[in-house]
mmCIF file of N, CA and C in Angstrom:
data_model
loop_
_atom_site.group_PDB
_atom_site.id
_atom_site.type_symbol
_atom_site.label_atom_id
_atom_site.label_comp_id
_atom_site.label_asym_id
_atom_site.label_seq_id
_atom_site.Cartn_x
_atom_site.Cartn_y
_atom_site.Cartn_z
ATOM 1 N N MET A 830 238.741 29.553 198.986
ATOM 2 C CA MET A 830 237.457 29.862 198.419
ATOM 3 C C MET A 830 237.517 31.186 197.638
ATOM 4 N N TYR A 831 238.196 32.168 198.222
ATOM 5 C CA TYR A 831 238.350 33.446 197.536
ATOM 6 C C TYR A 831 239.051 33.255 196.197
ATOM 7 N N ARG A 832 240.029 32.383 196.148
ATOM 8 C CA ARG A 832 240.758 32.097 194.911
ATOM 9 C C ARG A 832 239.838 31.485 193.865
ATOM 10 N N MET A 833 238.979 30.598 194.281
ATOM 11 C CA MET A 833 238.058 29.942 193.358
ATOM 12 C C MET A 833 237.070 30.943 192.759
ATOM 13 N N ILE A 834 236.547 31.845 193.566
ATOM 14 C CA ILE A 834 235.616 32.862 193.081
ATOM 15 C C ILE A 834 236.355 33.834 192.160
ATOM 16 N N SER A 835 237.558 34.194 192.540
ATOM 17 C CA SER A 835 238.348 35.124 191.735
ATOM 18 C C SER A 835 238.656 34.551 190.356
ATOM 19 N N SER A 836 239.057 33.307 190.287
ATOM 20 C CA SER A 836 239.369 32.712 188.980
ATOM 21 C C SER A 836 238.090 32.491 188.163
ATOM 22 N N SER A 837 236.984 32.165 188.817
ATOM 23 C CA SER A 837 235.703 32.021 188.104
ATOM 24 C C SER A 837 235.253 33.358 187.545
ATOM 25 N N LEU A 838 235.401 34.413 188.345
ATOM 26 C CA LEU A 838 235.016 35.748 187.891
ATOM 27 C C LEU A 838 235.878 36.187 186.708
ATOM 28 N N ARG A 839 237.183 35.905 186.776
ATOM 29 C CA ARG A 839 238.059 36.233 185.650
ATOM 30 C C ARG A 839 237.657 35.482 184.381
ATOM 31 N N ALA A 840 237.328 34.224 184.514
ATOM 32 C CA ALA A 840 236.917 33.429 183.352
ATOM 33 C C ALA A 840 235.639 33.997 182.735
ATOM 34 N N VAL A 841 234.679 34.378 183.575
ATOM 35 C CA VAL A 841 233.426 34.965 183.073
ATOM 36 C C VAL A 841 233.700 36.293 182.388
ATOM 37 N N LEU A 842 234.526 37.127 182.959
ATOM 38 C CA LEU A 842 234.856 38.420 182.350
ATOM 39 C C LEU A 842 235.586 38.251 181.022
ATOM 40 N N CYS A 843 236.536 37.320 180.981
ATOM 41 C CA CYS A 843 237.254 37.068 179.717
ATOM 42 C C CYS A 843 236.299 36.539 178.649
ATOM 43 N N GLY A 844 235.411 35.629 179.026
ATOM 44 C CA GLY A 844 234.432 35.096 178.075
ATOM 45 C C GLY A 844 233.500 36.182 177.565
ATOM 46 N N SER A 845 233.070 37.078 178.463
ATOM 47 C CA SER A 845 232.197 38.189 178.052
ATOM 48 C C SER A 845 232.913 39.116 177.098
ATOM 49 N N PHE A 846 234.178 39.387 177.372
ATOM 50 C CA PHE A 846 234.955 40.262 176.496
ATOM 51 C C PHE A 846 235.111 39.646 175.110
ATOM 52 N N LEU A 847 235.421 38.365 175.043
ATOM 53 C CA LEU A 847 235.552 37.685 173.752
ATOM 54 C C LEU A 847 234.229 37.661 173.001
ATOM 55 N N LEU A 848 233.137 37.461 173.699
ATOM 56 C CA LEU A 848 231.819 37.481 173.070
ATOM 57 C C LEU A 848 231.520 38.856 172.488
ATOM 58 N N LEU A 849 231.875 39.899 173.229
ATOM 59 C CA LEU A 849 231.685 41.264 172.752
ATOM 60 C C LEU A 849 232.498 41.518 171.486
ATOM 61 N N LEU A 850 233.743 41.071 171.445
ATOM 62 C CA LEU A 850 234.578 41.232 170.255
ATOM 63 C C LEU A 850 234.008 40.465 169.067
ATOM 64 N N THR A 851 233.505 39.273 169.303
ATOM 65 C CA THR A 851 232.949 38.456 168.229
ATOM 66 C C THR A 851 231.739 39.128 167.598
ATOM 67 N N THR A 852 230.854 39.697 168.386
ATOM 68 C CA THR A 852 229.675 40.348 167.825
ATOM 69 C C THR A 852 230.050 41.614 167.067
ATOM 70 N N THR A 853 231.111 42.290 167.490
ATOM 71 C CA THR A 853 231.566 43.485 166.787
ATOM 72 C C THR A 853 232.165 43.115 165.433
ATOM 73 N N VAL A 854 232.930 42.045 165.382
ATOM 74 C CA VAL A 854 233.575 41.620 164.144
ATOM 75 C C VAL A 854 232.536 41.150 163.126
ATOM 76 N N ASN A 855 231.475 40.523 163.555
ATOM 77 C CA ASN A 855 230.465 39.978 162.655
ATOM 78 C C ASN A 855 229.358 40.967 162.318
ATOM 79 N N ALA A 856 229.634 42.257 162.371
ATOM 80 C CA ALA A 856 228.624 43.252 162.039
ATOM 81 C C ALA A 856 228.181 43.072 160.593
ATOM 82 N N GLN A 857 226.895 43.122 160.356
ATOM 83 C CA GLN A 857 226.329 42.918 159.027
ATOM 84 C C GLN A 857 225.806 44.236 158.467
ATOM 85 N N PHE A 858 225.868 44.365 157.147
ATOM 86 C CA PHE A 858 225.230 45.492 156.474
ATOM 87 C C PHE A 858 223.817 45.075 156.123
ATOM 88 N N ASN A 859 222.890 45.998 156.231
ATOM 89 C CA ASN A 859 221.489 45.671 155.977
ATOM 90 C C ASN A 859 220.936 46.345 154.730
ATOM 91 N N ALA A 860 221.782 46.935 153.905
ATOM 92 C CA ALA A 860 221.305 47.571 152.679
ATOM 93 C C ALA A 860 221.009 46.504 151.639
ATOM 94 N N GLY A 861 220.125 46.822 150.714
ATOM 95 C CA GLY A 861 219.781 45.870 149.667
ATOM 96 C C GLY A 861 219.308 46.565 148.411
ATOM 97 N N VAL A 862 219.321 45.800 147.331
ATOM 98 C CA VAL A 862 218.848 46.273 146.024
ATOM 99 C C VAL A 862 217.926 45.200 145.481
ATOM 100 N N GLN A 863 216.781 45.612 144.976
ATOM 101 C CA GLN A 863 215.846 44.671 144.368
ATOM 102 C C GLN A 863 215.111 45.375 143.240
ATOM 103 N N GLY A 864 214.480 44.594 142.404
ATOM 104 C CA GLY A 864 213.730 45.176 141.305
ATOM 105 C C GLY A 864 213.305 44.116 140.323
ATOM 106 N N SER A 865 212.932 44.576 139.143
ATOM 107 C CA SER A 865 212.498 43.653 138.099
ATOM 108 C C SER A 865 213.245 43.949 136.813
ATOM 109 N N VAL A 866 213.315 42.937 135.980
ATOM 110 C CA VAL A 866 213.927 43.071 134.658
ATOM 111 C C VAL A 866 212.782 43.071 133.663
ATOM 112 N N LYS A 867 212.699 44.133 132.857
ATOM 113 C CA LYS A 867 211.598 44.294 131.901
ATOM 114 C C LYS A 867 212.151 44.517 130.504
ATOM 115 N N ASP A 868 211.293 44.302 129.515
ATOM 116 C CA ASP A 868 211.671 44.659 128.152
ATOM 117 C C ASP A 868 211.137 46.055 127.852
ATOM 118 N N SER A 869 211.369 46.539 126.640
ATOM 119 C CA SER A 869 211.003 47.915 126.304
ATOM 120 C C SER A 869 209.495 48.151 126.294
ATOM 121 N N THR A 870 208.696 47.085 126.253
ATOM 122 C CA THR A 870 207.236 47.243 126.303
ATOM 123 C C THR A 870 206.710 47.185 127.729
ATOM 124 N N GLY A 871 207.580 46.887 128.703
ATOM 125 C CA GLY A 871 207.167 46.797 130.092
ATOM 126 C C GLY A 871 206.884 45.379 130.554
ATOM 127 N N ALA A 872 207.002 44.406 129.647
ATOM 128 C CA ALA A 872 206.783 43.009 130.020
ATOM 129 C C ALA A 872 207.984 42.501 130.819
ATOM 130 N N LEU A 873 207.729 41.682 131.819
ATOM 131 C CA LEU A 873 208.805 41.132 132.647
ATOM 132 C C LEU A 873 209.623 40.115 131.860
ATOM 133 N N VAL A 874 210.935 40.128 132.069
ATOM 134 C CA VAL A 874 211.857 39.211 131.400
ATOM 135 C C VAL A 874 212.321 38.181 132.428
ATOM 136 N N PRO A 875 211.889 36.931 132.306
ATOM 137 C CA PRO A 875 212.273 35.920 133.300
ATOM 138 C C PRO A 875 213.704 35.433 133.103
ATOM 139 N N GLU A 876 214.320 35.032 134.214
ATOM 140 C CA GLU A 876 215.614 34.351 134.235
ATOM 141 C C GLU A 876 216.745 35.098 133.525
ATOM 142 N N ALA A 877 216.753 36.409 133.667
ATOM 143 C CA ALA A 877 217.870 37.207 133.146
ATOM 144 C C ALA A 877 219.023 37.150 134.146
ATOM 145 N N ALA A 878 220.250 37.192 133.653
ATOM 146 C CA ALA A 878 221.432 37.215 134.521
ATOM 147 C C ALA A 878 221.651 38.643 135.005
ATOM 148 N N VAL A 879 221.694 38.835 136.329
ATOM 149 C CA VAL A 879 221.860 40.162 136.919
ATOM 150 C C VAL A 879 223.156 40.166 137.728
ATOM 151 N N THR A 880 223.992 41.187 137.489
ATOM 152 C CA THR A 880 225.294 41.297 138.153
ATOM 153 C C THR A 880 225.373 42.645 138.846
ATOM 154 N N LEU A 881 225.912 42.639 140.070
ATOM 155 C CA LEU A 881 226.104 43.862 140.845
ATOM 156 C C LEU A 881 227.588 43.979 141.174
ATOM 157 N N ILE A 882 228.217 45.094 140.776
ATOM 158 C CA ILE A 882 229.656 45.293 140.969
ATOM 159 C C ILE A 882 229.869 46.515 141.853
ATOM 160 N N ASN A 883 230.578 46.331 142.969
ATOM 161 C CA ASN A 883 230.942 47.442 143.831
ATOM 162 C C ASN A 883 232.092 48.188 143.155
ATOM 163 N N ARG A 884 231.873 49.446 142.794
ATOM 164 C CA ARG A 884 232.889 50.196 142.050
ATOM 165 C C ARG A 884 234.101 50.560 142.900
ATOM 166 N N GLY A 885 233.959 50.556 144.224
ATOM 167 C CA GLY A 885 235.091 50.870 145.095
ATOM 168 C C GLY A 885 236.016 49.681 145.308
ATOM 169 N N THR A 886 235.431 48.480 145.375
ATOM 170 C CA THR A 886 236.234 47.288 145.685
ATOM 171 C C THR A 886 236.302 46.293 144.529
ATOM 172 N N ASN A 887 235.510 46.494 143.482
ATOM 173 C CA ASN A 887 235.379 45.569 142.349
ATOM 174 C C ASN A 887 234.828 44.208 142.754
ATOM 175 N N GLN A 888 234.199 44.132 143.921
ATOM 176 C CA GLN A 888 233.561 42.888 144.345
ATOM 177 C C GLN A 888 232.308 42.685 143.502
ATOM 178 N N THR A 889 232.139 41.457 142.982
ATOM 179 C CA THR A 889 231.026 41.147 142.078
ATOM 180 C C THR A 889 230.094 40.145 142.730
ATOM 181 N N ARG A 890 228.796 40.400 142.598
ATOM 182 C CA ARG A 890 227.775 39.450 143.042
ATOM 183 C C ARG A 890 226.834 39.214 141.872
ATOM 184 N N GLN A 891 226.411 37.959 141.707
ATOM 185 C CA GLN A 891 225.546 37.612 140.584
ATOM 186 C C GLN A 891 224.320 36.860 141.083
ATOM 187 N N THR A 892 223.234 37.030 140.355
ATOM 188 C CA THR A 892 222.018 36.275 140.613
ATOM 189 C C THR A 892 221.269 36.120 139.295
ATOM 190 N N THR A 893 220.253 35.291 139.318
ATOM 191 C CA THR A 893 219.388 35.116 138.155
ATOM 192 C C THR A 893 217.998 35.571 138.555
ATOM 193 N N ALA A 894 217.392 36.388 137.715
ATOM 194 C CA ALA A 894 216.037 36.847 137.996
ATOM 195 C C ALA A 894 215.099 35.641 138.039
ATOM 196 N N SER A 895 214.065 35.754 138.830
ATOM 197 C CA SER A 895 213.106 34.659 138.977
ATOM 198 C C SER A 895 212.325 34.452 137.677
ATOM 199 N N GLY A 896 211.465 33.463 137.680
ATOM 200 C CA GLY A 896 210.613 33.208 136.519
ATOM 201 C C GLY A 896 209.657 34.343 136.231
ATOM 202 N N GLU A 897 209.453 35.216 137.228
ATOM 203 C CA GLU A 897 208.606 36.404 137.039
ATOM 204 C C GLU A 897 209.428 37.651 136.741
ATOM 205 N N GLY A 898 210.760 37.516 136.657
ATOM 206 C CA GLY A 898 211.611 38.648 136.298
ATOM 207 C C GLY A 898 212.103 39.479 137.466
ATOM 208 N N PHE A 899 211.969 39.003 138.708
ATOM 209 C CA PHE A 899 212.400 39.758 139.872
ATOM 210 C C PHE A 899 213.779 39.304 140.346
ATOM 211 N N TYR A 900 214.576 40.251 140.878
ATOM 212 C CA TYR A 900 215.899 39.940 141.417
ATOM 213 C C TYR A 900 216.056 40.650 142.759
ATOM 214 N N ARG A 901 217.030 40.195 143.568
ATOM 215 C CA ARG A 901 217.310 40.828 144.868
ATOM 216 C C ARG A 901 218.746 40.540 145.295
ATOM 217 N N PHE A 902 219.415 41.586 145.801
ATOM 218 C CA PHE A 902 220.717 41.475 146.442
ATOM 219 C C PHE A 902 220.560 42.038 147.855
ATOM 220 N N SER A 903 221.047 41.319 148.863
ATOM 221 C CA SER A 903 220.925 41.800 150.235
ATOM 222 C C SER A 903 222.287 41.800 150.917
ATOM 223 N N SER A 904 222.329 42.345 152.122
ATOM 224 C CA SER A 904 223.551 42.452 152.934
ATOM 225 C C SER A 904 224.652 43.202 152.187
ATOM 226 N N LEU A 905 224.299 44.349 151.637
ATOM 227 C CA LEU A 905 225.255 45.151 150.868
ATOM 228 C C LEU A 905 225.840 46.271 151.719
ATOM 229 N N ALA A 906 227.103 46.559 151.498
ATOM 230 C CA ALA A 906 227.734 47.731 152.100
ATOM 231 C C ALA A 906 227.294 48.961 151.307
ATOM 232 N N PRO A 907 227.093 50.080 151.964
ATOM 233 C CA PRO A 907 226.738 51.294 151.216
ATOM 234 C C PRO A 907 227.877 51.698 150.290
ATOM 235 N N GLY A 908 227.515 52.300 149.158
ATOM 236 C CA GLY A 908 228.533 52.751 148.214
ATOM 237 C C GLY A 908 228.005 52.837 146.802
ATOM 238 N N GLU A 909 228.928 53.010 145.876
ATOM 239 C CA GLU A 909 228.621 53.138 144.457
ATOM 240 C C GLU A 909 228.729 51.771 143.787
ATOM 241 N N TYR A 910 227.723 51.407 142.989
ATOM 242 C CA TYR A 910 227.670 50.105 142.343
ATOM 243 C C TYR A 910 227.298 50.260 140.870
ATOM 244 N N THR A 911 227.634 49.238 140.090
ATOM 245 C CA THR A 911 227.168 49.120 138.713
ATOM 246 C C THR A 911 226.257 47.911 138.667
ATOM 247 N N LEU A 912 225.056 48.105 138.142
ATOM 248 C CA LEU A 912 224.054 47.042 138.040
ATOM 249 C C LEU A 912 223.915 46.680 136.562
ATOM 250 N N GLN A 913 224.083 45.391 136.240
ATOM 251 C CA GLN A 913 224.025 44.940 134.856
ATOM 252 C C GLN A 913 223.018 43.803 134.738
ATOM 253 N N ALA A 914 222.351 43.740 133.582
ATOM 254 C CA ALA A 914 221.454 42.621 133.295
ATOM 255 C C ALA A 914 221.624 42.232 131.836
ATOM 256 N N GLU A 915 221.506 40.925 131.578
ATOM 257 C CA GLU A 915 221.602 40.446 130.199
ATOM 258 C C GLU A 915 220.802 39.166 130.051
ATOM 259 N N LYS A 916 220.323 38.968 128.826
ATOM 260 C CA LYS A 916 219.585 37.763 128.478
ATOM 261 C C LYS A 916 219.677 37.612 126.968
ATOM 262 N N THR A 917 219.725 36.365 126.526
ATOM 263 C CA THR A 917 219.794 36.088 125.095
ATOM 264 C C THR A 917 218.595 36.717 124.389
ATOM 265 N N GLY A 918 218.852 37.388 123.274
ATOM 266 C CA GLY A 918 217.798 38.051 122.514
ATOM 267 C C GLY A 918 217.625 39.513 122.886
ATOM 268 N N PHE A 919 218.400 39.979 123.883
ATOM 269 C CA PHE A 919 218.309 41.370 124.342
ATOM 270 C C PHE A 919 219.706 41.975 124.423
ATOM 271 N N GLU A 920 219.759 43.286 124.246
ATOM 272 C CA GLU A 920 221.014 44.013 124.440
ATOM 273 C C GLU A 920 221.272 44.098 125.944
ATOM 274 N N PRO A 921 222.511 43.905 126.399
ATOM 275 C CA PRO A 921 222.804 44.055 127.832
ATOM 276 C C PRO A 921 222.522 45.484 128.297
ATOM 277 N N ALA A 922 222.052 45.625 129.534
ATOM 278 C CA ALA A 922 221.766 46.944 130.108
ATOM 279 C C ALA A 922 222.649 47.157 131.325
ATOM 280 N N THR A 923 223.136 48.392 131.487
ATOM 281 C CA THR A 923 224.000 48.754 132.606
ATOM 282 C C THR A 923 223.522 50.070 133.195
ATOM 283 N N MET A 924 223.522 50.144 134.532
ATOM 284 C CA MET A 924 223.186 51.404 135.193
ATOM 285 C C MET A 924 224.047 51.567 136.440
ATOM 286 N N ASN A 925 224.437 52.812 136.723
ATOM 287 C CA ASN A 925 225.200 53.125 137.930
ATOM 288 C C ASN A 925 224.221 53.522 139.022
ATOM 289 N N ILE A 926 224.381 52.937 140.207
ATOM 290 C CA ILE A 926 223.466 53.204 141.312
ATOM 291 C C ILE A 926 224.264 53.515 142.576
ATOM 292 N N THR A 927 223.602 54.162 143.520
ATOM 293 C CA THR A 927 224.179 54.429 144.834
ATOM 294 C C THR A 927 223.343 53.679 145.862
ATOM 295 N N VAL A 928 224.001 52.827 146.640
ATOM 296 C CA VAL A 928 223.317 52.077 147.693
ATOM 297 C C VAL A 928 223.487 52.840 148.994
ATOM 298 N N ARG A 929 222.355 53.160 149.634
ATOM 299 C CA ARG A 929 222.365 53.875 150.907
ATOM 300 C C ARG A 929 222.349 52.886 152.061
ATOM 301 N N ALA A 930 222.930 53.266 153.171
ATOM 302 C CA ALA A 930 223.019 52.394 154.346
ATOM 303 C C ALA A 930 221.641 52.082 154.914
ATOM 304 N N GLU A 931 221.471 50.841 155.336
ATOM 305 C CA GLU A 931 220.300 50.385 156.078
ATOM 306 C C GLU A 931 218.980 50.584 155.339
ATOM 307 N N SER A 932 218.987 50.542 154.010
ATOM 308 C CA SER A 932 217.736 50.654 153.265
ATOM 309 C C SER A 932 217.750 49.692 152.078
ATOM 310 N N VAL A 933 216.556 49.266 151.680
ATOM 311 C CA VAL A 933 216.407 48.424 150.492
ATOM 312 C C VAL A 933 215.814 49.315 149.406
ATOM 313 N N GLN A 934 216.522 49.410 148.298
ATOM 314 C CA GLN A 934 216.114 50.294 147.210
ATOM 315 C C GLN A 934 215.677 49.472 146.007
ATOM 316 N N GLY A 935 214.767 50.019 145.231
ATOM 317 C CA GLY A 935 214.277 49.350 144.034
ATOM 318 C C GLY A 935 214.828 49.980 142.765
ATOM 319 N N PHE A 936 215.336 49.134 141.882
ATOM 320 C CA PHE A 936 215.842 49.583 140.581
ATOM 321 C C PHE A 936 215.346 48.600 139.528
ATOM 322 N N ASP A 937 214.498 49.070 138.613
ATOM 323 C CA ASP A 937 214.045 48.240 137.503
ATOM 324 C C ASP A 937 215.008 48.407 136.341
ATOM 325 N N ILE A 938 215.302 47.310 135.675
ATOM 326 C CA ILE A 938 216.232 47.306 134.556
ATOM 327 C C ILE A 938 215.440 47.041 133.283
ATOM 328 N N VAL A 939 215.672 47.844 132.258
ATOM 329 C CA VAL A 939 214.959 47.687 130.989
ATOM 330 C C VAL A 939 215.934 47.167 129.933
ATOM 331 N N LEU A 940 215.591 46.031 129.336
ATOM 332 C CA LEU A 940 216.391 45.437 128.264
ATOM 333 C C LEU A 940 215.730 45.724 126.928
ATOM 334 N N SER A 941 216.541 46.088 125.949
ATOM 335 C CA SER A 941 216.042 46.318 124.590
ATOM 336 C C SER A 941 216.311 45.080 123.747
ATOM 337 N N PRO A 942 215.341 44.674 122.917
ATOM 338 C CA PRO A 942 215.588 43.510 122.064
ATOM 339 C C PRO A 942 216.704 43.793 121.069
ATOM 340 N N THR A 943 217.455 42.754 120.742
ATOM 341 C CA THR A 943 218.510 42.925 119.747
ATOM 342 C C THR A 943 217.865 43.110 118.386
ATOM 343 N N GLY A 944 218.550 43.812 117.502
ATOM 344 C CA GLY A 944 218.046 44.015 116.153
ATOM 345 C C GLY A 944 218.103 42.720 115.369
ATOM 346 N N LEU A 945 216.969 42.307 114.892
ATOM 347 C CA LEU A 945 216.922 41.091 114.090
ATOM 348 C C LEU A 945 217.067 41.483 112.630
ATOM 349 N N ALA A 946 218.021 40.898 111.992
ATOM 350 C CA ALA A 946 218.236 41.176 110.576
ATOM 351 C C ALA A 946 217.730 39.981 109.772
ATOM 352 N N GLU A 947 216.840 40.260 108.856
ATOM 353 C CA GLU A 947 216.287 39.195 108.028
ATOM 354 C C GLU A 947 216.476 39.592 106.574
ATOM 355 N N THR A 948 216.969 38.677 105.790
ATOM 356 C CA THR A 948 217.217 38.951 104.389
ATOM 357 C C THR A 948 216.327 38.070 103.542
ATOM 358 N N VAL A 949 215.637 38.708 102.604
ATOM 359 C CA VAL A 949 214.810 37.971 101.658
ATOM 360 C C VAL A 949 215.408 38.202 100.280
ATOM 361 N N THR A 950 215.685 37.107 99.558
ATOM 362 C CA THR A 950 216.259 37.208 98.220
ATOM 363 C C THR A 950 215.217 36.748 97.213
ATOM 364 N N ILE A 951 214.949 37.611 96.222
ATOM 365 C CA ILE A 951 214.003 37.276 95.165
ATOM 366 C C ILE A 951 214.790 37.204 93.862
ATOM 367 N N THR A 952 214.641 36.099 93.181
ATOM 368 C CA THR A 952 215.326 35.960 91.896
ATOM 369 C C THR A 952 214.268 35.856 90.809
ATOM 370 N N ASP A 953 214.579 36.447 89.683
ATOM 371 C CA ASP A 953 213.669 36.407 88.543
ATOM 372 C C ASP A 953 214.299 35.519 87.489
ATOM 373 N N SER A 954 213.548 34.577 87.007
ATOM 374 C CA SER A 954 214.054 33.660 86.005
ATOM 375 C C SER A 954 213.561 34.118 84.638
ATOM 376 N N ALA A 955 214.447 34.019 83.688
ATOM 377 C CA ALA A 955 214.086 34.409 82.330
ATOM 378 C C ALA A 955 213.272 33.319 81.639
ATOM 379 N N GLU A 956 213.240 32.141 82.177
ATOM 380 C CA GLU A 956 212.478 31.045 81.576
ATOM 381 C C GLU A 956 211.004 31.287 81.747
ATOM 382 N N GLN A 957 210.318 30.857 80.767
ATOM 383 C CA GLN A 957 208.887 30.934 80.865
ATOM 384 C C GLN A 957 208.392 29.621 81.455
ATOM 385 N N LEU A 958 207.668 29.685 82.527
ATOM 386 C CA LEU A 958 207.235 28.486 83.225
ATOM 387 C C LEU A 958 206.023 27.832 82.568
ATOM 388 N N LEU A 959 205.255 28.595 81.871
ATOM 389 C CA LEU A 959 204.058 28.039 81.238
ATOM 390 C C LEU A 959 204.235 28.075 79.733
ATOM 391 N N GLN A 960 204.119 26.929 79.082
ATOM 392 C CA GLN A 960 204.239 26.804 77.623
ATOM 393 C C GLN A 960 202.830 26.914 77.047
ATOM 394 N N THR A 961 202.567 27.984 76.348
ATOM 395 C CA THR A 961 201.216 28.157 75.809
ATOM 396 C C THR A 961 201.017 27.578 74.427
ATOM 397 N N GLU A 962 202.089 27.192 73.707
ATOM 398 C CA GLU A 962 201.952 26.652 72.367
ATOM 399 C C GLU A 962 201.417 25.222 72.381
ATOM 400 N N ASN A 963 201.723 24.450 73.367
ATOM 401 C CA ASN A 963 201.333 23.026 73.388
ATOM 402 C C ASN A 963 200.088 22.846 74.209
#
């Protein structure tokens, strides 16, 4: 009987130790970055591509801003990051940010419209369009 209790106790202790190791290995970061993508007038830009690059590890995460122009990255390790946003018709925007541990920070990104070049050509004809003699 003593042997049975001893082996059961060992099994429980080993299982508890493994459970403790598993929870330590699966530690999560709770930092996050969120914000909105706007144009130079302050209007929200929907469905812009937003990229977050960890400058220490070069790990890249991407998302698309919502239809209202909002984006969010969660479960981030603290550190230095580059935040980029781009959308057709706008110049890409880049900003360097610092993510602090255990906090969600807000960063709004402002996109500038691309320069639209329009050319109008006016030609002058030497012909007279109206014949006044007839």
